[in-house]
mmCIF file of N, CA and C in Angstrom:
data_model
loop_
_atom_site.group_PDB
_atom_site.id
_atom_site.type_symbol
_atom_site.label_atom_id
_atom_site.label_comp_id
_atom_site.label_asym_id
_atom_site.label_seq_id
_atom_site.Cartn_x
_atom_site.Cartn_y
_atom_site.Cartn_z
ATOM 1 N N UNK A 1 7.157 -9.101 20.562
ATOM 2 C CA UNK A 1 6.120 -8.098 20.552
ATOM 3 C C UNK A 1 5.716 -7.810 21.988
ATOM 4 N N UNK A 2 5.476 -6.421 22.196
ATOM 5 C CA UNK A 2 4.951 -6.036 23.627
ATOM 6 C C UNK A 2 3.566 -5.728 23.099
ATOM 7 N N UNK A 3 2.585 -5.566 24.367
ATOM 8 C CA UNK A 3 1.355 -5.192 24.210
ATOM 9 C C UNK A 3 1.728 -3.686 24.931
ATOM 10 N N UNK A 4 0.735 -3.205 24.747
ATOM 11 C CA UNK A 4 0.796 -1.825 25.458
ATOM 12 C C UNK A 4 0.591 -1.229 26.959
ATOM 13 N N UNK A 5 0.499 -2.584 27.390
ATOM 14 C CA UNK A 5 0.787 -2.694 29.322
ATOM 15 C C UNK A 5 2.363 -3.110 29.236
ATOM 16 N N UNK A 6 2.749 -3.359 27.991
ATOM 17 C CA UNK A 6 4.259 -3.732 28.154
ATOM 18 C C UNK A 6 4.765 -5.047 28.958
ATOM 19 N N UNK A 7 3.085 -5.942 28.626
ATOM 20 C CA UNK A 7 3.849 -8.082 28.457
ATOM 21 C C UNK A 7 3.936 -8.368 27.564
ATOM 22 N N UNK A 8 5.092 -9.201 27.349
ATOM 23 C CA UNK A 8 5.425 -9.896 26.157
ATOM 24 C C UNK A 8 4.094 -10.746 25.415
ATOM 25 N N UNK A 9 4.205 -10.805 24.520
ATOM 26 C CA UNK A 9 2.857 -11.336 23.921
ATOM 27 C C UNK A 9 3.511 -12.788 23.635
ATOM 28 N N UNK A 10 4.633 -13.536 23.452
ATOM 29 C CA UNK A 10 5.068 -14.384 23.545
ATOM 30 C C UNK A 10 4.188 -15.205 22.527
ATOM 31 N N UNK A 11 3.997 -14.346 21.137
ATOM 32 C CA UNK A 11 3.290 -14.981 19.850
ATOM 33 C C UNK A 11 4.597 -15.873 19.303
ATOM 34 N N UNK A 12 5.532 -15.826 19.308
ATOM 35 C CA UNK A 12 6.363 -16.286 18.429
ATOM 36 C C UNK A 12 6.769 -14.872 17.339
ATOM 37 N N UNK A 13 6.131 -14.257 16.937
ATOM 38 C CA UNK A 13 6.410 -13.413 16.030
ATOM 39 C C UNK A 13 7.184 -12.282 16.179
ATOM 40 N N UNK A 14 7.883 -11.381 14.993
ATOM 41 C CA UNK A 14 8.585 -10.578 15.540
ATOM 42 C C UNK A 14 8.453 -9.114 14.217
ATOM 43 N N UNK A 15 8.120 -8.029 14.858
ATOM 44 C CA UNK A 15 7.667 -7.011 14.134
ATOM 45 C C UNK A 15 8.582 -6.291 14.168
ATOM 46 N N UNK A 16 9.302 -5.775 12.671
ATOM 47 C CA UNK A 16 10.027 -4.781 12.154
ATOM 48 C C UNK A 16 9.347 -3.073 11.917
ATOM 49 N N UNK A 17 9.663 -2.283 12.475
ATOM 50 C CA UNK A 17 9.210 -1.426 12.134
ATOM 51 C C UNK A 17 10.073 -0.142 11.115
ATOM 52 N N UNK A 18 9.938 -0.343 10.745
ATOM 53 C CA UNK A 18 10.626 1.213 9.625
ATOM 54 C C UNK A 18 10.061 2.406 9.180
ATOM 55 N N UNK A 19 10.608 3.571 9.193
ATOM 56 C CA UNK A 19 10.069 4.628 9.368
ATOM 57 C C UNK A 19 10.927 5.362 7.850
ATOM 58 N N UNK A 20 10.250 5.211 6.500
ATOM 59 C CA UNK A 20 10.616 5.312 5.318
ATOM 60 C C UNK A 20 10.457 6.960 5.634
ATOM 61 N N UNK A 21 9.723 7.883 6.154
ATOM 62 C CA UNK A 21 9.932 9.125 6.255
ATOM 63 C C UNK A 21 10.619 10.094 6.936
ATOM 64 N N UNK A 22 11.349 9.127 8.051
ATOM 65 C CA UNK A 22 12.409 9.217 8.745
ATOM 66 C C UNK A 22 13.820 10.005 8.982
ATOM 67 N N UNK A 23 14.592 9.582 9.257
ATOM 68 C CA UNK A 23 16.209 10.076 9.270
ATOM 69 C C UNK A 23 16.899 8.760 8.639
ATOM 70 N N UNK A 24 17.641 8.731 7.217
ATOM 71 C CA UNK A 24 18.333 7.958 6.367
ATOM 72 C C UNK A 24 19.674 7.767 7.044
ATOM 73 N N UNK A 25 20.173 8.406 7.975
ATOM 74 C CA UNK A 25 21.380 7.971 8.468
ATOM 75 C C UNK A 25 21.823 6.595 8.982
ATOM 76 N N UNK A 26 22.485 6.081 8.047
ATOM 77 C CA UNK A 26 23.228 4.671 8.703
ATOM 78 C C UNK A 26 22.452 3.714 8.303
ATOM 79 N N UNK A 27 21.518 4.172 7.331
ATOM 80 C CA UNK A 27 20.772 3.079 6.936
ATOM 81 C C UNK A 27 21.579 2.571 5.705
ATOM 82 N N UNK A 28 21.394 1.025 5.250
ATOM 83 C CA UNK A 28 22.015 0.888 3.904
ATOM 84 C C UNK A 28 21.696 1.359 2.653
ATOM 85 N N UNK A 29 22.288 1.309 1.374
ATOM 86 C CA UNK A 29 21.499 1.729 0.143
ATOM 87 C C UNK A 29 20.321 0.754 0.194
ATOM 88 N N UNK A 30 20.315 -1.108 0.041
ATOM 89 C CA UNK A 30 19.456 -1.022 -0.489
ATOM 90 C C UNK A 30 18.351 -0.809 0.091
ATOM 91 N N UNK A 31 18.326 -0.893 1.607
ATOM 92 C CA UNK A 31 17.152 -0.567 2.290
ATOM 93 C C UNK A 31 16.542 0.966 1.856
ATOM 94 N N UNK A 32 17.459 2.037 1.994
ATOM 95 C CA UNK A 32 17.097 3.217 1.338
ATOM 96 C C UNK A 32 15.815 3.124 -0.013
ATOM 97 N N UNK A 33 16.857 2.056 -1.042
ATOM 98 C CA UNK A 33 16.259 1.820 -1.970
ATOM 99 C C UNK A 33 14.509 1.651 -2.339
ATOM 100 N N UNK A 34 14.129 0.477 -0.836
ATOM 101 C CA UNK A 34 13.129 0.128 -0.724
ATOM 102 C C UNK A 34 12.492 1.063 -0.356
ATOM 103 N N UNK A 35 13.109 2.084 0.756
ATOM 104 C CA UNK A 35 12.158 3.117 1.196
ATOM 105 C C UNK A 35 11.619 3.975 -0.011
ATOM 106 N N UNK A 36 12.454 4.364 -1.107
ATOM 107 C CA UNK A 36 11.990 5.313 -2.217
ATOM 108 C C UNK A 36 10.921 4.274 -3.114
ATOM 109 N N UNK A 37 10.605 3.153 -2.926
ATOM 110 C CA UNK A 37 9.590 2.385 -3.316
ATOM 111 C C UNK A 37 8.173 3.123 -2.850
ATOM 112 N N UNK A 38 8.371 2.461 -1.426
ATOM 113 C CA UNK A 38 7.461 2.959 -0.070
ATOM 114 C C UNK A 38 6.789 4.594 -0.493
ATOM 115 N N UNK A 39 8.093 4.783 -0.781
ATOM 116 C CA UNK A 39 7.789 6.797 -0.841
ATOM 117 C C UNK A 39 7.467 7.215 -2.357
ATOM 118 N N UNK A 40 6.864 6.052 -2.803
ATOM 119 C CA UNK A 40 6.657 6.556 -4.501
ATOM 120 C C UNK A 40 7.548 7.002 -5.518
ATOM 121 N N UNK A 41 8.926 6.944 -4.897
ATOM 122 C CA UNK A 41 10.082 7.437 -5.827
ATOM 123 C C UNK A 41 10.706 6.406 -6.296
ATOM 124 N N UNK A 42 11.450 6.669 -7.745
ATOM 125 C CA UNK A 42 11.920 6.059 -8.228
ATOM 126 C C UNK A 42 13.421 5.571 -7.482
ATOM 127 N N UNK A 43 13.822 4.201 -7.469
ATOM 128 C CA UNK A 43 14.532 3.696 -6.643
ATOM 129 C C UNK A 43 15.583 3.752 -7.117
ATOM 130 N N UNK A 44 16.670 4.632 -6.583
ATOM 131 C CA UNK A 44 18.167 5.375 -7.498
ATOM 132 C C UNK A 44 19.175 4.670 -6.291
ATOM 133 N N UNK A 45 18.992 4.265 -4.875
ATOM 134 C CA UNK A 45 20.148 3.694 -4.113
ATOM 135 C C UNK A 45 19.826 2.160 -4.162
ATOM 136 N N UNK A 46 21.304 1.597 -4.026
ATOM 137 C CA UNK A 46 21.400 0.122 -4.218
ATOM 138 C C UNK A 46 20.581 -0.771 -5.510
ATOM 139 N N UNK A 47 20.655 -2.074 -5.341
ATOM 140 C CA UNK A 47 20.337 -2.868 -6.688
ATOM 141 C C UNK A 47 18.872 -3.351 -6.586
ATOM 142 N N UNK A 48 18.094 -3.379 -5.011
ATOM 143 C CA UNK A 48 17.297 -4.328 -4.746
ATOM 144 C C UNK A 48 16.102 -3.722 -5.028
ATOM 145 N N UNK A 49 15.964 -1.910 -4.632
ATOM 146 C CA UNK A 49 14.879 -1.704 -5.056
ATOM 147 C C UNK A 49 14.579 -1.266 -6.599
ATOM 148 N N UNK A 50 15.457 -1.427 -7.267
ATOM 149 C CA UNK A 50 15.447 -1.050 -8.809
ATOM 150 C C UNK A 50 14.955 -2.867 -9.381
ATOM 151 N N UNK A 51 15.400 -3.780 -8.915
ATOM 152 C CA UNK A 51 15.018 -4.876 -8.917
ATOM 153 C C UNK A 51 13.483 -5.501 -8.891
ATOM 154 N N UNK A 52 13.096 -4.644 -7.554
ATOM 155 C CA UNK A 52 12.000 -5.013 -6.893
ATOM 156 C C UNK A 52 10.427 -4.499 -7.896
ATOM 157 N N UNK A 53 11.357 -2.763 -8.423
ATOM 158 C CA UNK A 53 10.582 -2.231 -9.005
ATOM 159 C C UNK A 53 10.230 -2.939 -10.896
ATOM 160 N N UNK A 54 11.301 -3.443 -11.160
ATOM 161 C CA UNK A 54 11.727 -3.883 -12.298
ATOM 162 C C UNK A 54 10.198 -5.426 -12.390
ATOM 163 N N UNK A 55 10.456 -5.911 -11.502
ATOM 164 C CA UNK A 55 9.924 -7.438 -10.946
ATOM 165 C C UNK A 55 8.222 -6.963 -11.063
ATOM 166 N N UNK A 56 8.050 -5.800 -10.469
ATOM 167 C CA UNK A 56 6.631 -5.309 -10.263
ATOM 168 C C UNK A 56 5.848 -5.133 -11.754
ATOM 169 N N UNK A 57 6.671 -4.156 -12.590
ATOM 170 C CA UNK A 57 6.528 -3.895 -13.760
ATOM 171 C C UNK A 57 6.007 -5.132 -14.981
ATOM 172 N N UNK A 58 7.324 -6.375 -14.607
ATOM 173 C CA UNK A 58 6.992 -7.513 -15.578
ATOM 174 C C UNK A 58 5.547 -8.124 -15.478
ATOM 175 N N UNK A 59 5.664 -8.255 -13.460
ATOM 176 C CA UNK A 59 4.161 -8.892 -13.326
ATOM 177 C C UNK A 59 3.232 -8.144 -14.054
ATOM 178 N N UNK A 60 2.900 -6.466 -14.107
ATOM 179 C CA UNK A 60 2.025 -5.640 -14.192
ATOM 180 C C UNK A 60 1.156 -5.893 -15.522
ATOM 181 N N UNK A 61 2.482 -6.152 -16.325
ATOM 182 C CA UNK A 61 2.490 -6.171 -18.101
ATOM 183 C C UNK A 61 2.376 -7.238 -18.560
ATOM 184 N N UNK A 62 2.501 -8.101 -17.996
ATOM 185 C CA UNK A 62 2.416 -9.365 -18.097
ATOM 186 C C UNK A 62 0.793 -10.070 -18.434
ATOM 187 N N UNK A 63 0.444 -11.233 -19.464
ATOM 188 C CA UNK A 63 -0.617 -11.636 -19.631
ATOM 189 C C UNK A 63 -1.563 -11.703 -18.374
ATOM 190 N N UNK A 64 -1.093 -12.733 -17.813
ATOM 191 C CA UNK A 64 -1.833 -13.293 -16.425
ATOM 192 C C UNK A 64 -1.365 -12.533 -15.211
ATOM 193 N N UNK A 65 -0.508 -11.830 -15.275
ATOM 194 C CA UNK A 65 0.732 -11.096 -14.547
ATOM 195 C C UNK A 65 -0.427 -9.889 -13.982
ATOM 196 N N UNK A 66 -1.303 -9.254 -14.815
ATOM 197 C CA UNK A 66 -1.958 -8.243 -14.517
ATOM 198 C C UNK A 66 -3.126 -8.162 -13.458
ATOM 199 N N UNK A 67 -4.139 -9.696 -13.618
ATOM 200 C CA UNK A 67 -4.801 -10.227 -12.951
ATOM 201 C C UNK A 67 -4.197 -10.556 -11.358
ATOM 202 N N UNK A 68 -3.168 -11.238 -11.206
ATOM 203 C CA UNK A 68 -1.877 -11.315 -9.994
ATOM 204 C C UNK A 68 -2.313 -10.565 -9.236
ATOM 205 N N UNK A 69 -1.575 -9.066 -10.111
ATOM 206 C CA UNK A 69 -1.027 -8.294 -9.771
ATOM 207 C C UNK A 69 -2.272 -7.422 -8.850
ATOM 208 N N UNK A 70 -3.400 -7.801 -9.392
ATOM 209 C CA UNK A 70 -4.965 -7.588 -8.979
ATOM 210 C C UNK A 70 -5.261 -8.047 -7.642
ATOM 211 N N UNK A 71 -4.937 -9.257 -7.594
ATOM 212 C CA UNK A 71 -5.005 -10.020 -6.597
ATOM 213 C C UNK A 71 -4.296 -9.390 -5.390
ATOM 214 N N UNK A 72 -2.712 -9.489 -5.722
ATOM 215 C CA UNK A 72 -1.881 -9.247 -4.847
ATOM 216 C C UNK A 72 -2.245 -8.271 -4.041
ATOM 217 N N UNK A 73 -2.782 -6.943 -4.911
ATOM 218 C CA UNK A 73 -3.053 -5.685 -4.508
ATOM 219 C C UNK A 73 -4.174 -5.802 -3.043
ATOM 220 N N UNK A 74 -5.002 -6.487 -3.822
ATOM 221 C CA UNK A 74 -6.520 -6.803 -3.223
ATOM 222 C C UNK A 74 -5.739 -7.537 -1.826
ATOM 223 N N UNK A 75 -5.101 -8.511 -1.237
ATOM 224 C CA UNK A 75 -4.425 -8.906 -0.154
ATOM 225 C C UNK A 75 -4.019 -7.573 0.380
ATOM 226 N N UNK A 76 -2.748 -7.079 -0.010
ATOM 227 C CA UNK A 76 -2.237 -5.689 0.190
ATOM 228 C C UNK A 76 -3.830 -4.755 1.032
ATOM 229 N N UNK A 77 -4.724 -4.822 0.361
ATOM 230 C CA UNK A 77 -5.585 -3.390 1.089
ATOM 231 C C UNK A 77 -6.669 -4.225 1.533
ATOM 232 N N UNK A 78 -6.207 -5.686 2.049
ATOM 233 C CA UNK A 78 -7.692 -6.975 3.162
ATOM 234 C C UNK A 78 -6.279 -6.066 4.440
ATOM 235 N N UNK A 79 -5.073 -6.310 4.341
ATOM 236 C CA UNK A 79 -4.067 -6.538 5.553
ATOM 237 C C UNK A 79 -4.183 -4.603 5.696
ATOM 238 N N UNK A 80 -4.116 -3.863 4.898
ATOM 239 C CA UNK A 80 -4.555 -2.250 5.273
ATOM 240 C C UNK A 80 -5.576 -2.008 6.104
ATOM 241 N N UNK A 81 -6.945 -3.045 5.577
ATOM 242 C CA UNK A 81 -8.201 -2.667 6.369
ATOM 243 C C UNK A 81 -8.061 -3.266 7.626
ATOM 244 N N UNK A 82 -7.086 -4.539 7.610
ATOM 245 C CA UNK A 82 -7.362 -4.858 9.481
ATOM 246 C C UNK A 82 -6.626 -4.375 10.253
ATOM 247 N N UNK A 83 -5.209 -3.886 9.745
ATOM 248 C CA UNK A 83 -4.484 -2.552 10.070
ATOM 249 C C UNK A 83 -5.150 -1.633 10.768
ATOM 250 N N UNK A 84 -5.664 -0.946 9.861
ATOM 251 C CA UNK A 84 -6.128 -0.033 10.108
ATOM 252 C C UNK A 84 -7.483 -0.262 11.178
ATOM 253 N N UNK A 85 -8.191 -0.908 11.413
ATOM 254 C CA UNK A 85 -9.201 -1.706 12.185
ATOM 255 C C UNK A 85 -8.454 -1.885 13.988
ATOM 256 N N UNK A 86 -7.184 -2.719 13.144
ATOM 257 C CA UNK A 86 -6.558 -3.135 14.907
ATOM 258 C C UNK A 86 -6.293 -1.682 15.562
ATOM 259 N N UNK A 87 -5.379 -1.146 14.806
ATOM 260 C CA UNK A 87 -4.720 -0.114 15.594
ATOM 261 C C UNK A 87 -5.546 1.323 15.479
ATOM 262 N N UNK A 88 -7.095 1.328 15.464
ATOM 263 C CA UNK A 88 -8.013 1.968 14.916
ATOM 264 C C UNK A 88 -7.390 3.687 14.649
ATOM 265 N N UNK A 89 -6.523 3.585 14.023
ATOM 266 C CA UNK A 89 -6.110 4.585 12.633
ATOM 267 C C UNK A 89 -6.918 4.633 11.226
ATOM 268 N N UNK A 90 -8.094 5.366 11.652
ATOM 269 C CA UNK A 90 -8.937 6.128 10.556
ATOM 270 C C UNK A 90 -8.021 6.532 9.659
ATOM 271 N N UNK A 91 -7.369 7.693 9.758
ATOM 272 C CA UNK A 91 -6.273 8.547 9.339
ATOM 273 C C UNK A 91 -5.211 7.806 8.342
ATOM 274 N N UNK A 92 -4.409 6.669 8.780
ATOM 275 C CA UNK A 92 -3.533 6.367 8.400
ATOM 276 C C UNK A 92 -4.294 4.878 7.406
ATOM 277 N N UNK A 93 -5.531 4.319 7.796
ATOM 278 C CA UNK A 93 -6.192 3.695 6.375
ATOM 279 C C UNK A 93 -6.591 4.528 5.582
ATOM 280 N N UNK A 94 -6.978 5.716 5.384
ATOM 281 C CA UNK A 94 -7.456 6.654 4.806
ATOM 282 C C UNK A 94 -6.235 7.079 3.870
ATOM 283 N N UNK A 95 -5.007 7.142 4.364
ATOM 284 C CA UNK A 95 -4.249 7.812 3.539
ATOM 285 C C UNK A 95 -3.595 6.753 2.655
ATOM 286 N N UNK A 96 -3.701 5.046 3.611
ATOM 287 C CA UNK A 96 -3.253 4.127 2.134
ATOM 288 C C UNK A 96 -3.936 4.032 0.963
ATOM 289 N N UNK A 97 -5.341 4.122 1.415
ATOM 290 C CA UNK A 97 -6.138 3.956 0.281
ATOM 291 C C UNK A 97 -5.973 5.281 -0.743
ATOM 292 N N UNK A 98 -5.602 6.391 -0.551
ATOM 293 C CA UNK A 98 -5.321 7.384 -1.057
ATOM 294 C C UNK A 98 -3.966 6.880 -2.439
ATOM 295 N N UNK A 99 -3.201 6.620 -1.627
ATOM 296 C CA UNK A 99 -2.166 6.442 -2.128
ATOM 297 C C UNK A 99 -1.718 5.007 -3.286
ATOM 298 N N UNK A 100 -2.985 4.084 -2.649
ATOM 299 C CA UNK A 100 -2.765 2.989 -3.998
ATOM 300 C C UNK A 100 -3.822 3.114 -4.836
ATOM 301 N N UNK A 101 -4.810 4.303 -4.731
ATOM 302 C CA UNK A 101 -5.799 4.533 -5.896
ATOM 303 C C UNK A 101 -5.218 4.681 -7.440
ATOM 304 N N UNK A 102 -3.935 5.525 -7.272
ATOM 305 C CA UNK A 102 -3.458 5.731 -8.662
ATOM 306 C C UNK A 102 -2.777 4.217 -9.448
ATOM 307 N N UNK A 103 -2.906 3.548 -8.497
ATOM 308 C CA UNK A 103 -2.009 1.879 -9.066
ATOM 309 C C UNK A 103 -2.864 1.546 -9.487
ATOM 310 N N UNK A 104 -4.381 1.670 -9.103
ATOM 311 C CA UNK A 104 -5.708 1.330 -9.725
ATOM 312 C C UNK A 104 -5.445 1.609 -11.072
ATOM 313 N N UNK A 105 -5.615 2.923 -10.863
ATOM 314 C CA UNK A 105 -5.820 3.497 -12.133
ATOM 315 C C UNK A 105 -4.815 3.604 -13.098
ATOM 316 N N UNK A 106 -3.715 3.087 -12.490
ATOM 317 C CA UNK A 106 -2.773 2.847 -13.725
ATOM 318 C C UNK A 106 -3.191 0.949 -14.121
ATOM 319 N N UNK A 107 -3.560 0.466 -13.715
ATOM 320 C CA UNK A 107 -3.943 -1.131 -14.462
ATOM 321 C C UNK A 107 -5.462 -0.997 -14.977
ATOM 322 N N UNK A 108 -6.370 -0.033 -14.746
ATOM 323 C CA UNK A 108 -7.504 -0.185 -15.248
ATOM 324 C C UNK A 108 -8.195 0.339 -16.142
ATOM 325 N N UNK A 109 -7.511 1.596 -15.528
ATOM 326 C CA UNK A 109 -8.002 3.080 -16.561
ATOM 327 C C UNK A 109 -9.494 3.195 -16.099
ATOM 328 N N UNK A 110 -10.070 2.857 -15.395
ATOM 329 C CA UNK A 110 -11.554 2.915 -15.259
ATOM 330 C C UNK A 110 -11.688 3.426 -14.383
ATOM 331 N N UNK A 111 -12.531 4.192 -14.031
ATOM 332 C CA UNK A 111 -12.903 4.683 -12.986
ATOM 333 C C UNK A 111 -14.077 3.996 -11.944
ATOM 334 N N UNK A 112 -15.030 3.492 -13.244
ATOM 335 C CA UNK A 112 -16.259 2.853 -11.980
ATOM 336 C C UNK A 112 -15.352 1.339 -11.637
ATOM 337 N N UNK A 113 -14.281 0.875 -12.410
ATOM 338 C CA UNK A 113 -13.945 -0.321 -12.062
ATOM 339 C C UNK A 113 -13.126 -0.106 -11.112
ATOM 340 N N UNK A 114 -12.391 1.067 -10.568
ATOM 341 C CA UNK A 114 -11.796 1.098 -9.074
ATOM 342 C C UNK A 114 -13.096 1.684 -8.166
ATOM 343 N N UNK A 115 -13.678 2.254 -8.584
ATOM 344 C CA UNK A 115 -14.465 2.462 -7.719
ATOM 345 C C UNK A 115 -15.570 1.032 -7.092
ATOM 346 N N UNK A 116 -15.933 -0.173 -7.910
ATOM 347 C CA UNK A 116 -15.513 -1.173 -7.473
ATOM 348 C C UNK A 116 -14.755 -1.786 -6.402
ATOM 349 N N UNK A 117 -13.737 -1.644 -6.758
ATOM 350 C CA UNK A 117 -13.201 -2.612 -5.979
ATOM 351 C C UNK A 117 -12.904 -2.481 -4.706
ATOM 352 N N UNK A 118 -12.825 -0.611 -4.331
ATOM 353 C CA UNK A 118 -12.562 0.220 -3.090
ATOM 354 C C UNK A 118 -13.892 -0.663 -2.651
ATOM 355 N N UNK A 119 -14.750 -0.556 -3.093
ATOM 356 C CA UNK A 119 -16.390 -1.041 -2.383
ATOM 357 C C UNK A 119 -16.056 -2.173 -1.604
ATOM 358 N N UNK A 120 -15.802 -3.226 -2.553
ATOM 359 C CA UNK A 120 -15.558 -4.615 -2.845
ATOM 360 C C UNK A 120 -14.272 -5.206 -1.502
ATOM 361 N N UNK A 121 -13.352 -4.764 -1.540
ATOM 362 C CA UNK A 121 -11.998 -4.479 -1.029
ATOM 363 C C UNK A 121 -11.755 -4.063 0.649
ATOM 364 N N UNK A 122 -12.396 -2.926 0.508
ATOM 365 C CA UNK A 122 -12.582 -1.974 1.334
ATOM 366 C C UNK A 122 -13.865 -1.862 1.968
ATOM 367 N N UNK A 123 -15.256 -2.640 1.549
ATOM 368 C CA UNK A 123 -16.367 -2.360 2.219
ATOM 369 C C UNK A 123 -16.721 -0.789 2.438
ATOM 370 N N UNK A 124 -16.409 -0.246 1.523
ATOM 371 C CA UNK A 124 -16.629 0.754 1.880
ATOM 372 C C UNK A 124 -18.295 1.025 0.376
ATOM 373 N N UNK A 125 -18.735 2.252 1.316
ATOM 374 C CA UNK A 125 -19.881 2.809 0.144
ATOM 375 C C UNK A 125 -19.635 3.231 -0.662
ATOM 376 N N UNK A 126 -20.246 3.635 -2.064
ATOM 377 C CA UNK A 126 -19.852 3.725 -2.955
ATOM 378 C C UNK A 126 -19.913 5.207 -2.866
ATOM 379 N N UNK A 127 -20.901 5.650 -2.123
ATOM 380 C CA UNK A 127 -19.876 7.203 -1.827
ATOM 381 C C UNK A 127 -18.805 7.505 -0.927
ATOM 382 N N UNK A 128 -18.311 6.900 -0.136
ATOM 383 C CA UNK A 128 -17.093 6.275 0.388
ATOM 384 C C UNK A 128 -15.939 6.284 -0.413
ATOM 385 N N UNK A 129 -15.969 5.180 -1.543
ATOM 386 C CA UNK A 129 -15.030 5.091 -2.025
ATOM 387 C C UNK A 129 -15.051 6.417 -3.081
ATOM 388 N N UNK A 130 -16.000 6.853 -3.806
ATOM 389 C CA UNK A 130 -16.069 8.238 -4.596
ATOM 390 C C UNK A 130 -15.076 9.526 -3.990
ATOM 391 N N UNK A 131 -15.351 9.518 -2.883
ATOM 392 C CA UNK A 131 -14.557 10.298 -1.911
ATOM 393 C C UNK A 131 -13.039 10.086 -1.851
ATOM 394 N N UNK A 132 -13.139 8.902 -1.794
ATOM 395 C CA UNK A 132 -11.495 8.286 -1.776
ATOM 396 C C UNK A 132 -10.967 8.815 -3.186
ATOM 397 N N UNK A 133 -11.132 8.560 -4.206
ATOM 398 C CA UNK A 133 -10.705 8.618 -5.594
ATOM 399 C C UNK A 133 -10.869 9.812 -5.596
ATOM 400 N N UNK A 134 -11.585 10.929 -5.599
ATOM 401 C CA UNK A 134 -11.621 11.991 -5.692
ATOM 402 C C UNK A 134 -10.484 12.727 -5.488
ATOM 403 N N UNK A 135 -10.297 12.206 -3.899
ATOM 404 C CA UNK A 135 -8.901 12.827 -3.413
ATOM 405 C C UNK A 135 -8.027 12.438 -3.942
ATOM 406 N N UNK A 136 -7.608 10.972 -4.234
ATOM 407 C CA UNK A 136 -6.434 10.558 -4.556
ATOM 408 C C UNK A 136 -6.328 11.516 -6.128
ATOM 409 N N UNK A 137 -7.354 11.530 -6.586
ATOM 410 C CA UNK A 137 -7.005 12.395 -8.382
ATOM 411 C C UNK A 137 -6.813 13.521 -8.309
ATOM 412 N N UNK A 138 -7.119 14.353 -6.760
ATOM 413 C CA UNK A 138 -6.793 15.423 -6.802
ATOM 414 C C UNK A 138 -5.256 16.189 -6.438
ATOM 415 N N UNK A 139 -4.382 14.739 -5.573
ATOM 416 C CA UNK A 139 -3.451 14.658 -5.580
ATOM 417 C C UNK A 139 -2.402 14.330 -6.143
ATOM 418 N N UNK A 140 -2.759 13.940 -7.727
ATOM 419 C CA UNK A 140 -1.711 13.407 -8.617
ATOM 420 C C UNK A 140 -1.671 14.937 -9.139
#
C-alpha cells in the first residue's frame, strides 16, 4: 500500500482493486462472473459466481441462515461506513447504501424495520435513512 505522498505504508497488507464497471478485456470468466454479482446481474460467466450466488440464496432461506445473513449484511455496511468515512466519499457511501436497501427489503418486507437498521447500522437519522429508502424504491 502507498499513502498518497507515495511511502510505502509497510502495513503488511495488500489491496486489490477492481473496477467491476470497467473494461472486461482479459479478464477471466469467473472473475467476470463475480463482477455481474457486484453489478446486480445475474452471474452467466464461469462456475464461481453462479456458486457464490447459489451459496447466498441457501444462507438467505435458510432457518438461522436469514438472521446470518442479517448480520453479515450489518458487517458489510460497519466496513461501507468507515469506507466511506476514511476516504471521505459522501457520494460513493451514499450510493452503497442505495444499492443494498433492496436486499433489505427483500429479507424483511418492512419498511420501518429497514428503516431501522439504516439508523442503527448507519447512524444515520431517521430522516436520513427515509431519504435513503426513498431513493433506493425509486430506483427499482
Amino acid at each position: 500500500m502507498i499513502s498518497e505522498e507515495g511511502d510505502y505504508l509497510n502495513d503488511g497488507t495488500h489491496t486489490l482493486i477492481l473496477n467491476a464497471s470497467g473494461d472486461w478485456e482479459g479478464v477471466s470468466d469467473e472473475l467476470k462472473g463475480i463482477f455481474q454479482l457486484v453489478l446486480r446481474q445475474p452471474a452467466s460467466f464461469g462456475q464461481l459466481g453462479a456458486q457464490i450466488m447459489d451459496k447466498i440464496d441457501e444462507i438467505k432461506h435458510s432457518k438461522t441462515g436469514g438472521r446470518k445473513y442479517m448480520e453479515l449484511t450489518g458487517a458489510f455496511w460497519q466496513d461501507a461506513r468507515n469506507e466511506g468515512r476514511n476516504e471521505g466519499r459522501k457520494e460513493g457511501t451514499d450510493e452503497t447504501i442505495i444499492k443494498l436497501i433492496p436486499d433489505l427489503v427483500a429479507l424483511t418486507n418492512d419498511r420501518q424495520a429497514v428503516i431501522k437498521i439504516l439508523m442503527n447500522k448507519m447512524n444515520l437519522s431517521q430522516e436520513q435513512a427515509e431519504s435513503y429508502y426513498k431513493q433506493a424504491m425509486e430506483q427499482e
